[in-house]
CSV table of C-alpha atoms in Angstrom, one decimal:
chain,number,residue,atom,x,y,z
Q,1,MET,CA,22.7,-5.2,-34.9
Q,2,ARG,CA,21.3,-2.7,-32.4
Q,3,ILE,CA,19.9,-3.8,-29.0
Q,4,LYS,CA,16.3,-2.8,-29.9
Q,5,GLU,CA,16.4,-4.7,-33.2
Q,6,ARG,CA,17.8,-7.9,-31.6
Q,7,LYS,CA,15.1,-7.7,-28.9
Q,8,LEU,CA,12.4,-7.2,-31.5
Q,9,GLU,CA,13.6,-10.2,-33.5
Q,10,ARG,CA,13.8,-12.5,-30.4
Q,11,ARG,CA,10.4,-11.2,-29.1
Q,12,LYS,CA,8.6,-12.1,-32.4
Q,13,ARG,CA,10.1,-15.6,-32.1
Q,14,ASP,CA,9.7,-16.3,-28.4
Q,15,GLY,CA,7.3,-13.7,-27.0
Q,16,ALA,CA,7.9,-10.6,-24.9
Q,17,ASN,CA,10.0,-10.7,-21.8
Q,18,VAL,CA,8.2,-8.5,-19.3
Q,19,ALA,CA,10.1,-7.8,-16.1
Q,20,PHE,CA,8.5,-6.6,-12.9
Q,21,PHE,CA,10.7,-4.9,-10.3
Q,22,HIS,CA,9.3,-5.9,-6.9
Q,23,PRO,CA,12.0,-6.8,-4.4
Q,24,TYR,CA,9.5,-7.8,-1.7
Q,25,CYS,CA,7.1,-9.7,-3.8
Q,26,ASN,CA,6.3,-12.1,-1.0
Q,27,ALA,CA,5.4,-9.5,1.6
Q,28,GLY,CA,1.6,-10.0,1.5
Q,29,GLY,CA,0.5,-6.3,1.3
Q,30,GLY,CA,-1.6,-4.3,-1.0
Q,31,GLY,CA,1.4,-3.6,-3.3
Q,32,GLU,CA,1.8,-7.3,-3.8
Q,33,ARG,CA,-1.8,-7.7,-4.7
Q,34,VAL,CA,-1.3,-5.2,-7.4
Q,35,LEU,CA,1.7,-7.2,-8.7
Q,36,TRP,CA,0.0,-10.5,-8.9
Q,37,VAL,CA,-3.3,-9.3,-10.3
Q,38,ALA,CA,-1.3,-7.3,-12.9
Q,39,ILE,CA,0.6,-10.4,-13.9
Q,40,LYS,CA,-2.5,-12.5,-14.1
Q,41,ALA,CA,-4.1,-9.8,-16.4
Q,42,LEU,CA,-1.1,-9.6,-18.7
Q,43,LEU,CA,-0.9,-13.4,-19.1
Q,44,ALA,CA,-4.6,-13.6,-19.9
Q,45,ARG,CA,-4.3,-10.9,-22.6
Q,46,TYR,CA,-0.9,-11.8,-23.9
Q,47,PRO,CA,-0.5,-15.6,-23.3
Q,48,ASP,CA,2.9,-15.8,-25.1
Q,49,THR,CA,4.4,-13.3,-22.6
Q,50,ASN,CA,7.3,-14.5,-20.4
Q,51,ILE,CA,7.1,-12.9,-16.9
Q,52,PHE,CA,10.2,-12.2,-14.9
Q,53,ILE,CA,10.2,-10.8,-11.3
Q,54,TYR,CA,13.2,-9.1,-9.9
Q,55,THR,CA,13.1,-10.0,-6.2
Q,56,LEU,CA,15.1,-10.2,-3.0
Q,57,GLU,CA,12.9,-13.0,-1.7
Q,58,THR,CA,14.7,-16.3,-1.0
Q,59,ALA,CA,11.6,-18.5,-0.7
Q,60,GLU,CA,11.0,-21.3,-3.3
Q,61,PRO,CA,8.9,-20.2,-6.3
Q,62,ASN,CA,6.0,-22.5,-5.5
Q,63,ALA,CA,5.9,-21.1,-1.9
Q,64,ILE,CA,5.7,-17.5,-3.2
Q,65,LEU,CA,3.0,-18.4,-5.6
Q,66,ASP,CA,1.1,-20.4,-3.0
Q,67,LYS,CA,1.2,-17.4,-0.6
Q,68,ALA,CA,-0.2,-15.2,-3.4
Q,69,HIS,CA,-3.0,-17.6,-3.8
Q,70,ASN,CA,-3.7,-18.0,-0.1
Q,71,THR,CA,-3.4,-14.3,0.8
Q,72,PHE,CA,-5.0,-12.7,-2.3
Q,73,ASN,CA,-6.9,-15.6,-3.9
Q,74,VAL,CA,-4.9,-14.9,-7.1
Q,75,SER,CA,-3.5,-17.8,-9.1
Q,76,VAL,CA,-1.0,-17.6,-12.0
Q,77,GLU,CA,0.6,-20.2,-14.2
Q,78,PRO,CA,4.0,-21.2,-12.5
Q,79,SER,CA,5.6,-22.1,-15.8
Q,80,LYS,CA,5.2,-18.5,-17.0
Q,81,ILE,CA,6.9,-17.0,-14.0
Q,82,THR,CA,10.7,-16.7,-13.5
Q,83,PHE,CA,12.2,-15.1,-10.4
Q,84,ILE,CA,15.4,-13.2,-10.9
Q,85,ARG,CA,17.1,-13.3,-7.5
Q,86,LEU,CA,18.8,-10.1,-6.4
Q,87,THR,CA,21.4,-10.0,-3.6
Q,88,MET,CA,22.0,-6.3,-2.7
Q,89,LYS,CA,19.3,-6.2,0.0
Q,90,ARG,CA,21.1,-3.8,2.3
Q,91,ALA,CA,21.2,-1.2,-0.6
Q,92,ILE,CA,17.4,-0.4,-0.2
Q,93,GLU,CA,16.9,-1.1,3.5
Q,94,ALA,CA,16.1,2.0,5.5
Q,95,LYS,CA,18.1,0.7,8.5
Q,96,SER,CA,21.2,0.9,6.4
Q,97,TYR,CA,20.9,4.7,6.3
Q,98,PRO,CA,20.3,6.4,9.6
Q,99,TYR,CA,20.7,9.8,7.9
Q,100,PHE,CA,19.6,11.1,4.5
Q,101,THR,CA,17.5,8.0,4.3
Q,102,LEU,CA,15.3,9.0,1.3
Q,103,LEU,CA,18.2,9.9,-0.9
Q,104,LEU,CA,20.5,7.1,0.0
Q,105,GLN,CA,17.8,4.5,-0.2
Q,106,SER,CA,17.0,5.8,-3.7
Q,107,LEU,CA,20.6,5.7,-4.8
Q,108,GLY,CA,20.7,2.2,-3.3
Q,109,SER,CA,17.8,1.2,-5.5
Q,110,MET,CA,19.9,2.2,-8.5
Q,111,LEU,CA,22.5,-0.3,-7.4
Q,112,LEU,CA,19.8,-2.9,-7.1
Q,113,GLY,CA,18.5,-1.8,-10.5
Q,114,MET,CA,21.9,-2.2,-12.0
Q,115,GLU,CA,22.1,-5.7,-10.6
Q,116,ALA,CA,18.7,-6.5,-12.1
Q,117,PHE,CA,19.7,-5.1,-15.5
Q,118,MET,CA,22.9,-7.1,-15.5
Q,119,LYS,CA,21.0,-10.3,-14.8
Q,120,LEU,CA,18.3,-9.8,-17.4
Q,121,ASN,CA,17.8,-7.1,-20.0
Q,122,PRO,CA,14.0,-7.3,-20.6
Q,123,ASP,CA,11.8,-6.2,-23.4
Q,124,VAL,CA,9.5,-4.3,-21.1
Q,125,TYR,CA,10.2,-3.0,-17.6
Q,126,ILE,CA,7.5,-2.4,-15.0
Q,127,ASP,CA,8.2,-1.2,-11.5
Q,128,THR,CA,5.4,-2.0,-9.0
Q,129,MET,CA,7.5,-1.1,-5.9
Q,130,GLY,CA,7.9,2.7,-6.4
Q,131,CYS,CA,11.7,2.6,-7.1
Q,132,ALA,CA,11.7,5.5,-9.5
Q,133,PHE,CA,15.5,5.9,-9.5
Q,134,THR,CA,15.7,2.6,-11.5
Q,135,TYR,CA,13.9,4.1,-14.5
Q,136,PRO,CA,16.9,5.8,-16.2
Q,137,ILE,CA,18.8,2.5,-16.1
Q,138,PHE,CA,16.1,0.6,-18.0
Q,139,ARG,CA,15.2,3.5,-20.3
Q,140,TYR,CA,18.8,4.3,-21.4
Q,141,LEU,CA,20.9,1.2,-20.7
Q,142,ALA,CA,18.4,-1.5,-21.3
Q,143,GLN,CA,16.7,0.6,-24.0
Q,144,CYS,CA,13.3,-0.8,-23.2
Q,145,PRO,CA,9.9,0.9,-22.5
Q,146,VAL,CA,9.4,1.7,-18.8
Q,147,GLY,CA,6.1,1.6,-17.0
Q,148,CYS,CA,5.4,2.0,-13.3
Q,149,TYR,CA,2.6,1.6,-10.8
Q,150,THR,CA,3.1,4.3,-8.2
Q,151,HIS,CA,1.4,3.6,-4.8
Q,152,TYR,CA,2.6,6.8,-3.3
Q,153,PRO,CA,5.1,9.6,-4.0
Q,154,VAL,CA,8.3,9.3,-2.0
Q,155,ILE,CA,8.3,13.0,-1.2
Q,156,THR,CA,5.3,15.4,-1.0
Q,157,ALA,CA,4.5,19.0,-0.2
Q,158,ALA,CA,2.7,17.7,3.0
Q,159,MET,CA,5.9,16.1,4.2
Q,160,MET,CA,7.7,19.4,3.7
Q,161,ARG,CA,5.0,21.3,5.6
Q,162,ARG,CA,5.4,18.9,8.5
Q,163,VAL,CA,9.1,19.6,8.6
Q,164,LYS,CA,8.6,23.4,8.1
Q,165,HIS,CA,6.1,23.5,11.0
Q,166,ARG,CA,8.5,21.4,13.1
Q,167,ILE,CA,6.0,18.6,13.7
Q,168,VAL,CA,7.6,15.4,15.2
Q,169,SER,CA,6.6,12.3,13.3
Q,170,TYR,CA,8.1,8.9,12.2
Q,171,ASN,CA,10.0,10.6,9.5
Q,172,ASN,CA,10.9,13.9,11.4
Q,173,SER,CA,12.8,13.3,14.6
Q,174,SER,CA,12.4,15.5,17.6
Q,175,LEU,CA,16.1,16.5,17.3
Q,176,ILE,CA,15.4,18.1,13.9
Q,177,ALA,CA,12.0,19.5,14.9
Q,178,ARG,CA,13.5,21.4,17.9
Q,179,ASN,CA,16.3,23.0,16.0
Q,180,PRO,CA,15.6,25.8,13.4
Q,181,LEU,CA,18.9,25.3,11.6
Q,182,PHE,CA,18.4,21.5,11.2
Q,183,THR,CA,14.8,22.2,10.1
Q,184,TRP,CA,16.1,24.6,7.4
Q,185,LEU,CA,18.7,22.1,6.2
Q,186,LYS,CA,16.2,19.3,6.0
Q,187,LEU,CA,13.8,21.4,4.0
Q,188,LEU,CA,16.7,22.2,1.6
Q,189,TYR,CA,17.5,18.5,1.4
Q,190,TYR,CA,13.8,17.7,0.7
Q,191,LYS,CA,13.7,20.2,-2.1
Q,192,ILE,CA,16.8,18.9,-3.8
Q,193,PHE,CA,15.5,15.4,-3.5
Q,194,GLY,CA,12.1,16.4,-4.9
Q,195,TRP,CA,13.8,17.8,-8.0
Q,196,LEU,CA,15.8,14.6,-8.5
Q,197,TYR,CA,12.7,12.5,-8.0
Q,198,GLY,CA,11.0,14.5,-10.8
Q,199,VAL,CA,14.0,14.0,-13.1
Q,200,VAL,CA,14.0,10.2,-12.8
Q,201,GLY,CA,10.2,10.0,-12.7
Q,202,ARG,CA,10.0,11.6,-16.1
Q,203,CYS,CA,12.0,8.6,-17.5
Q,204,ALA,CA,8.8,6.5,-17.3
Q,205,ASP,CA,6.9,6.1,-20.6
Q,206,VAL,CA,3.7,5.1,-18.7
Q,207,VAL,CA,2.8,6.1,-15.2
Q,208,MET,CA,-0.1,4.5,-13.3
Q,209,VAL,CA,-1.2,5.9,-10.0
Q,210,ASN,CA,-3.5,4.4,-7.4
Q,211,GLY,CA,-5.9,7.3,-6.8
Q,212,THR,CA,-6.6,11.0,-6.9
Q,213,TRP,CA,-4.3,11.9,-4.0
Q,214,THR,CA,-1.3,10.2,-5.5
Q,215,GLU,CA,-2.2,11.5,-9.0
Q,216,ASP,CA,-2.2,15.1,-7.8
Q,217,HIS,CA,1.2,14.8,-6.2
Q,218,ILE,CA,2.8,12.8,-9.0
Q,219,ASN,CA,1.6,15.4,-11.6
Q,220,GLU,CA,3.0,18.1,-9.4
Q,221,LEU,CA,6.4,16.4,-9.0
Q,222,TRP,CA,6.8,14.6,-12.4
Q,223,GLY,CA,4.8,16.9,-14.7
Q,224,ILE,CA,3.8,14.3,-17.3
Q,225,PRO,CA,0.0,14.3,-17.0
Q,226,PHE,CA,-0.6,13.0,-20.5
Q,227,THR,CA,1.1,9.7,-19.8
Q,228,THR,CA,-0.2,9.4,-16.2
Q,229,TYR,CA,-3.2,7.2,-15.6
Q,230,ARG,CA,-5.4,6.7,-12.5
Q,231,VAL,CA,-5.7,3.0,-12.0
Q,232,TYR,CA,-7.4,2.1,-8.8
Q,233,PRO,CA,-5.7,-0.9,-7.1
Q,234,PRO,CA,-7.5,-4.3,-7.3
Q,235,CYS,CA,-9.6,-4.9,-4.3
Q,236,GLU,CA,-11.3,-8.2,-3.5
Q,237,VAL,CA,-14.9,-6.9,-3.6
Q,238,SER,CA,-17.0,-9.4,-5.5
Q,239,GLN,CA,-16.5,-12.2,-3.0
Q,240,LEU,CA,-16.6,-9.9,0.0
Q,241,LYS,CA,-19.9,-8.4,-1.1
Q,242,GLN,CA,-21.4,-11.8,-0.8
Q,243,LEU,CA,-20.4,-12.3,2.8
Q,244,ARG,CA,-23.1,-12.3,5.4
Q,245,SER,CA,-22.6,-11.1,8.9
Q,246,LEU,CA,-22.4,-13.8,11.6
Q,247,VAL,CA,-22.6,-11.4,14.4
Q,248,LYS,CA,-25.2,-12.0,17.1
Q,249,GLU,CA,-26.4,-9.5,19.6
Q,250,SER,CA,-24.8,-11.4,22.4
Q,251,ASP,CA,-21.4,-11.7,20.6
Q,252,PRO,CA,-18.4,-9.4,21.3
Q,253,ILE,CA,-18.2,-6.2,19.3
Q,254,LEU,CA,-15.1,-6.6,17.2
Q,255,ILE,CA,-13.3,-3.6,15.7
Q,256,LEU,CA,-11.2,-4.8,12.9
Q,257,SER,CA,-8.0,-3.3,11.5
Q,258,VAL,CA,-6.3,-4.8,8.4
Q,259,ALA,CA,-2.9,-3.2,7.8
Q,260,GLN,CA,0.8,-4.3,7.6
Q,261,PHE,CA,2.7,-3.7,10.8
Q,262,ARG,CA,4.6,-0.7,9.5
Q,263,PRO,CA,5.2,2.6,11.3
Q,264,GLU,CA,3.2,4.7,8.9
Q,265,LYS,CA,0.1,2.6,9.5
Q,266,ASP,CA,-0.1,4.2,13.0
Q,267,HIS,CA,-1.3,1.3,15.0
Q,268,PRO,CA,-0.5,3.3,18.2
Q,269,LEU,CA,-3.3,5.8,17.3
Q,270,MET,CA,-5.8,2.9,17.3
Q,271,LEU,CA,-4.7,1.8,20.7
Q,272,GLN,CA,-5.0,5.4,21.9
Q,273,ALA,CA,-8.5,5.5,20.4
Q,274,MET,CA,-9.4,2.4,22.5
Q,275,TYR,CA,-8.0,4.1,25.6
Q,276,GLU,CA,-10.2,7.2,24.9
Q,277,LEU,CA,-13.2,4.9,24.2
Q,278,ARG,CA,-12.7,3.3,27.6
Q,279,ASN,CA,-12.8,6.7,29.2
Q,280,LEU,CA,-16.1,7.5,27.3
Q,281,LEU,CA,-17.6,4.2,28.6
Q,282,VAL,CA,-16.4,4.5,32.2
Q,283,LYS,CA,-20.0,4.4,33.4
Q,284,ASN,CA,-20.9,1.5,31.1
Q,285,GLU,CA,-18.4,-1.2,31.9
Q,286,MET,CA,-20.7,-3.9,30.6
Q,287,LEU,CA,-20.5,-2.4,27.0
Q,288,TRP,CA,-16.8,-1.8,27.3
Q,289,ASN,CA,-16.1,-5.4,28.2
Q,290,LYS,CA,-17.9,-6.5,25.0
Q,291,ILE,CA,-15.6,-4.4,22.7
Q,292,LYS,CA,-12.3,-5.8,21.3
Q,293,LEU,CA,-9.9,-4.4,18.8
Q,294,VAL,CA,-8.5,-7.0,16.4
Q,295,LEU,CA,-5.2,-6.0,14.7
Q,296,VAL,CA,-4.6,-8.1,11.5
Q,297,GLY,CA,-1.5,-7.6,9.5
Q,298,SER,CA,1.6,-9.2,7.9
Q,299,CYS,CA,5.1,-9.0,9.2
Q,300,ARG,CA,7.8,-8.7,6.5
Q,301,ASN,CA,10.9,-9.0,8.7
Q,302,ALA,CA,12.3,-8.9,12.2
Q,303,GLU,CA,11.7,-5.1,12.4
Q,304,ASP,CA,8.0,-5.6,11.8
Q,305,GLU,CA,7.9,-8.4,14.4
Q,306,GLU,CA,9.6,-6.0,16.9
Q,307,ARG,CA,6.9,-3.4,16.1
Q,308,VAL,CA,4.2,-6.0,17.0
Q,309,GLN,CA,5.9,-6.6,20.3
Q,310,ASN,CA,6.1,-2.9,21.0
Q,311,LEU,CA,2.4,-2.6,20.3
Q,312,ARG,CA,1.7,-5.4,22.7
Q,313,ASP,CA,3.8,-3.5,25.3
Q,314,LEU,CA,1.9,-0.3,24.6
Q,315,ALA,CA,-1.5,-2.1,24.9
Q,316,LYS,CA,-0.3,-3.5,28.3
Q,317,HIS,CA,0.9,0.0,29.4
Q,318,LEU,CA,-2.6,1.4,28.6
Q,319,SER,CA,-4.2,-1.6,30.4
Q,320,LEU,CA,-5.8,-2.7,27.1
Q,321,GLU,CA,-4.3,-6.2,26.8
Q,322,ARG,CA,-7.6,-7.9,27.4
Q,323,SER,CA,-9.3,-5.6,24.8
Q,324,VAL,CA,-6.8,-6.0,21.9
Q,325,GLN,CA,-6.0,-9.1,19.9
Q,326,PHE,CA,-3.1,-9.5,17.4
Q,327,VAL,CA,-3.5,-11.7,14.3
Q,328,VAL,CA,-0.2,-11.9,12.4
Q,329,ASN,CA,0.1,-13.2,8.9
Q,330,ALA,CA,-3.5,-14.5,8.8
Q,331,PRO,CA,-4.4,-16.8,5.9
Q,332,PHE,CA,-7.2,-15.6,3.6
Q,333,ALA,CA,-9.8,-18.0,5.2
Q,334,ARG,CA,-9.1,-16.5,8.7
Q,335,LEU,CA,-9.5,-13.0,7.3
Q,336,LEU,CA,-12.9,-13.9,5.7
Q,337,HIS,CA,-14.1,-15.2,9.1
Q,338,LEU,CA,-13.0,-12.0,10.8
Q,339,TYR,CA,-14.9,-9.9,8.3
Q,340,GLN,CA,-18.0,-11.9,9.1
Q,341,THR,CA,-17.7,-11.6,12.8
Q,342,SER,CA,-16.7,-8.0,13.1
Q,343,THR,CA,-18.9,-4.9,13.3
Q,344,VAL,CA,-16.6,-1.9,12.8
Q,345,ALA,CA,-13.4,-1.4,10.8
Q,346,ILE,CA,-10.7,1.1,11.6
Q,347,HIS,CA,-7.8,2.5,9.6
Q,348,ALA,CA,-5.5,5.1,11.0
Q,349,MET,CA,-2.7,6.0,8.5
Q,350,TRP,CA,-2.3,9.7,7.8
Q,351,ASN,CA,-2.3,10.4,4.1
Q,352,GLU,CA,-2.9,6.8,3.1
Q,353,HIS,CA,-2.1,6.7,-0.6
Q,354,PHE,CA,-5.2,4.8,-1.4
Q,355,GLY,CA,-6.5,2.3,1.2
Q,356,ILE,CA,-7.2,-1.2,-0.2
Q,357,SER,CA,-8.1,-2.6,3.2
Q,358,VAL,CA,-10.6,0.3,3.6
Q,359,VAL,CA,-12.4,-0.7,0.5
Q,360,GLU,CA,-12.4,-4.4,1.3
Q,361,CYS,CA,-13.8,-3.8,4.8
Q,362,MET,CA,-16.6,-1.8,3.3
Q,363,ALA,CA,-17.3,-4.5,0.7
Q,364,ALA,CA,-17.4,-7.1,3.6
Q,365,GLY,CA,-20.2,-5.2,5.3
Q,366,LEU,CA,-18.3,-3.4,8.1
Q,367,VAL,CA,-18.8,0.2,9.0
Q,368,MET,CA,-15.5,1.9,8.2
Q,369,ILE,CA,-13.8,4.6,10.3
Q,370,ALA,CA,-10.8,5.9,8.3
Q,371,HIS,CA,-8.3,8.7,8.6
Q,372,ARG,CA,-9.5,12.1,7.3
Q,373,SER,CA,-6.8,12.4,4.7
Q,374,GLY,CA,-5.3,10.8,1.5
Q,375,GLY,CA,-7.2,8.2,-0.4
Q,376,PRO,CA,-10.0,7.5,2.0
Q,377,LEU,CA,-10.9,11.2,2.0
Q,378,ALA,CA,-10.4,11.8,-1.7
Q,379,ASP,CA,-11.8,8.6,-3.3
Q,380,ILE,CA,-13.3,6.1,-0.9
Q,381,VAL,CA,-15.4,7.3,2.1
Q,382,GLU,CA,-18.4,9.5,1.6
Q,383,THR,CA,-19.6,11.2,4.8
Q,384,SER,CA,-22.6,13.3,3.8
Q,385,GLU,CA,-25.7,12.3,5.7
Q,386,THR,CA,-27.7,11.6,2.5
Q,387,SER,CA,-25.1,9.1,1.0
Q,388,ARG,CA,-22.9,8.1,3.9
Q,389,THR,CA,-20.6,5.1,3.3
Q,390,GLY,CA,-18.5,5.5,6.5
Q,391,PHE,CA,-16.9,7.8,8.9
Q,392,LEU,CA,-13.6,9.9,9.0
Q,393,ALA,CA,-11.5,10.9,12.0
Q,394,SER,CA,-8.0,12.1,12.7
Q,395,GLU,CA,-7.4,12.2,16.5
Q,396,PRO,CA,-7.8,9.4,19.1
Q,397,ASP,CA,-10.8,11.0,20.8
Q,398,GLU,CA,-12.5,11.6,17.4
Q,399,TYR,CA,-12.0,7.9,16.5
Q,400,ALA,CA,-13.4,6.9,19.9
Q,401,ARG,CA,-16.5,9.0,19.5
Q,402,ALA,CA,-17.0,7.6,15.9
Q,403,ILE,CA,-16.8,4.0,17.2
Q,404,LEU,CA,-19.3,4.8,19.9
Q,405,GLU,CA,-21.6,6.4,17.3
Q,406,VAL,CA,-21.4,3.3,15.0
Q,407,ILE,CA,-22.1,1.0,17.9
Q,408,ALA,CA,-25.2,3.1,18.9
Q,409,LEU,CA,-26.6,3.2,15.4
Q,410,PRO,CA,-30.1,1.7,14.9
Q,411,SER,CA,-30.0,-1.4,12.8
Q,412,ASP,CA,-31.8,0.3,9.9
Q,413,GLN,CA,-29.3,3.2,9.7
Q,414,ARG,CA,-26.4,0.8,10.0
Q,415,LYS,CA,-27.8,-1.3,7.2
Q,416,LYS,CA,-28.3,1.8,5.0
Q,417,ILE,CA,-24.6,2.8,5.4
Q,418,ILE,CA,-23.4,-0.8,4.7
Q,419,GLU,CA,-25.6,-1.0,1.5
Q,420,ALA,CA,-24.3,2.4,0.3
Q,421,ALA,CA,-20.7,1.4,1.0
Q,422,ARG,CA,-21.1,-1.9,-0.8
Q,423,ALA,CA,-22.7,-0.2,-3.8
Q,424,SER,CA,-19.8,2.2,-4.0
Q,425,VAL,CA,-16.9,-0.2,-4.2
Q,426,ASP,CA,-17.5,-1.8,-7.6
Q,427,ARG,CA,-15.2,0.8,-9.2
Q,428,PHE,CA,-12.3,-0.7,-7.2
Q,429,SER,CA,-12.8,-4.3,-8.2
Q,430,GLU,CA,-10.2,-6.6,-9.7
Q,431,ILE,CA,-12.1,-6.5,-13.0
Q,432,GLU,CA,-11.9,-2.8,-13.2
Q,433,PHE,CA,-8.2,-2.8,-12.3
Q,434,GLU,CA,-7.4,-5.3,-15.0
Q,435,LYS,CA,-9.2,-3.3,-17.6
Q,436,SER,CA,-7.5,-0.1,-16.6
Q,437,PHE,CA,-4.1,-1.7,-16.2
Q,438,LEU,CA,-4.2,-3.4,-19.6
Q,439,ARG,CA,-5.4,-0.2,-21.3
Q,440,ALA,CA,-2.5,1.8,-19.7
Q,441,THR,CA,0.2,-0.7,-20.5
Q,442,GLU,CA,-0.8,-1.4,-24.1
Q,443,PRO,CA,1.7,1.1,-25.5
Q,444,LEU,CA,4.4,-0.8,-23.6
Q,445,ILE,CA,3.5,-4.3,-24.8
Q,446,ARG,CA,2.4,-3.8,-28.4
Q,447,LEU,CA,4.7,-4.2,-31.3
Q,448,ASP,CA,4.6,-1.0,-33.4
């Protein structure tokens, strides 16, 4: 009997085995919220479904589920969840590949995908981690439908432009940027990798993307627009919209950042913005002493913890240690309190694929200042004077001026911006995500 026929027979008897590929399912970021809300939605629609999660996490199942509940306020039935433990962690870690990182990490994900396939051949495979090089394994070897939720394209034309114009960044070292030959070789490498990325991406039967920016890039790279769906990620907006500010006029002015401590989130830019803000307030020391930047985020591993220490050192170097607070791995209740006691929110990532924390800060009643690129620019923040929902900036001095402008806003104007922002975020709610996710994945789940 063929594989597909055996699967169909067992599925009719025992329910569908739906496997999610999410090696870091306990990381506590926006991608993990997508995973857990998607699982909750599937179990509500298809209660006989058996959920499997391919993961590298070693924590106990109940600890992982408890963290999902505490961090995202999402509860799922433990008896319906089975974790498939993977062991080839080094295969997908960037630190394993000092050179040709994108390509070798992607090939490493194929090794991890093969391990996953050997441990469980599912009825439906859904990748929520962005590991596109695993798709051919499950399409052709596992012979099951493949779906994916793509948070961001691994390679983009914008990345190529940065290399072409020899701009130093976290993914383009100064050694390469200074050398024309190395720049040409890296551009060639990026183009070859982009072609391979398109080949494996087209192995997905259903592609979900998290916003306009990602959709445009994925359509350019993968070229399957008729099976590509825009599914905004689930943001906790209903509860946050009910929050009421606890800020009093005499309280400190808290500027809140909610972002994992990863290099692309560009926390140093926020510290540089605070440095510029202090320069703007050199003649108003009383106001400066009231302002504090609160950096909230999760640490996935020792590398993230080292980044936090480096940020502490940078804050000290800029003489900002009294004006910056670090809150690492905050529980949901602590985050809610910070939402209620903060005035301004800041987000600094260049080309943020979407920006879940941007939406949630807006829903909580904070005035958002986000980077003028990616999802915040394309989908979230409106800056026209008639319907402003927040502010956009790109350079440290621009962020500093925006912060000062928000602080100086009359209460009626600030209230108008907050109300407009809260009214705009309903399209990013968990309910809307669940509807869109189930609609997109129906062809994967249904029995024809």
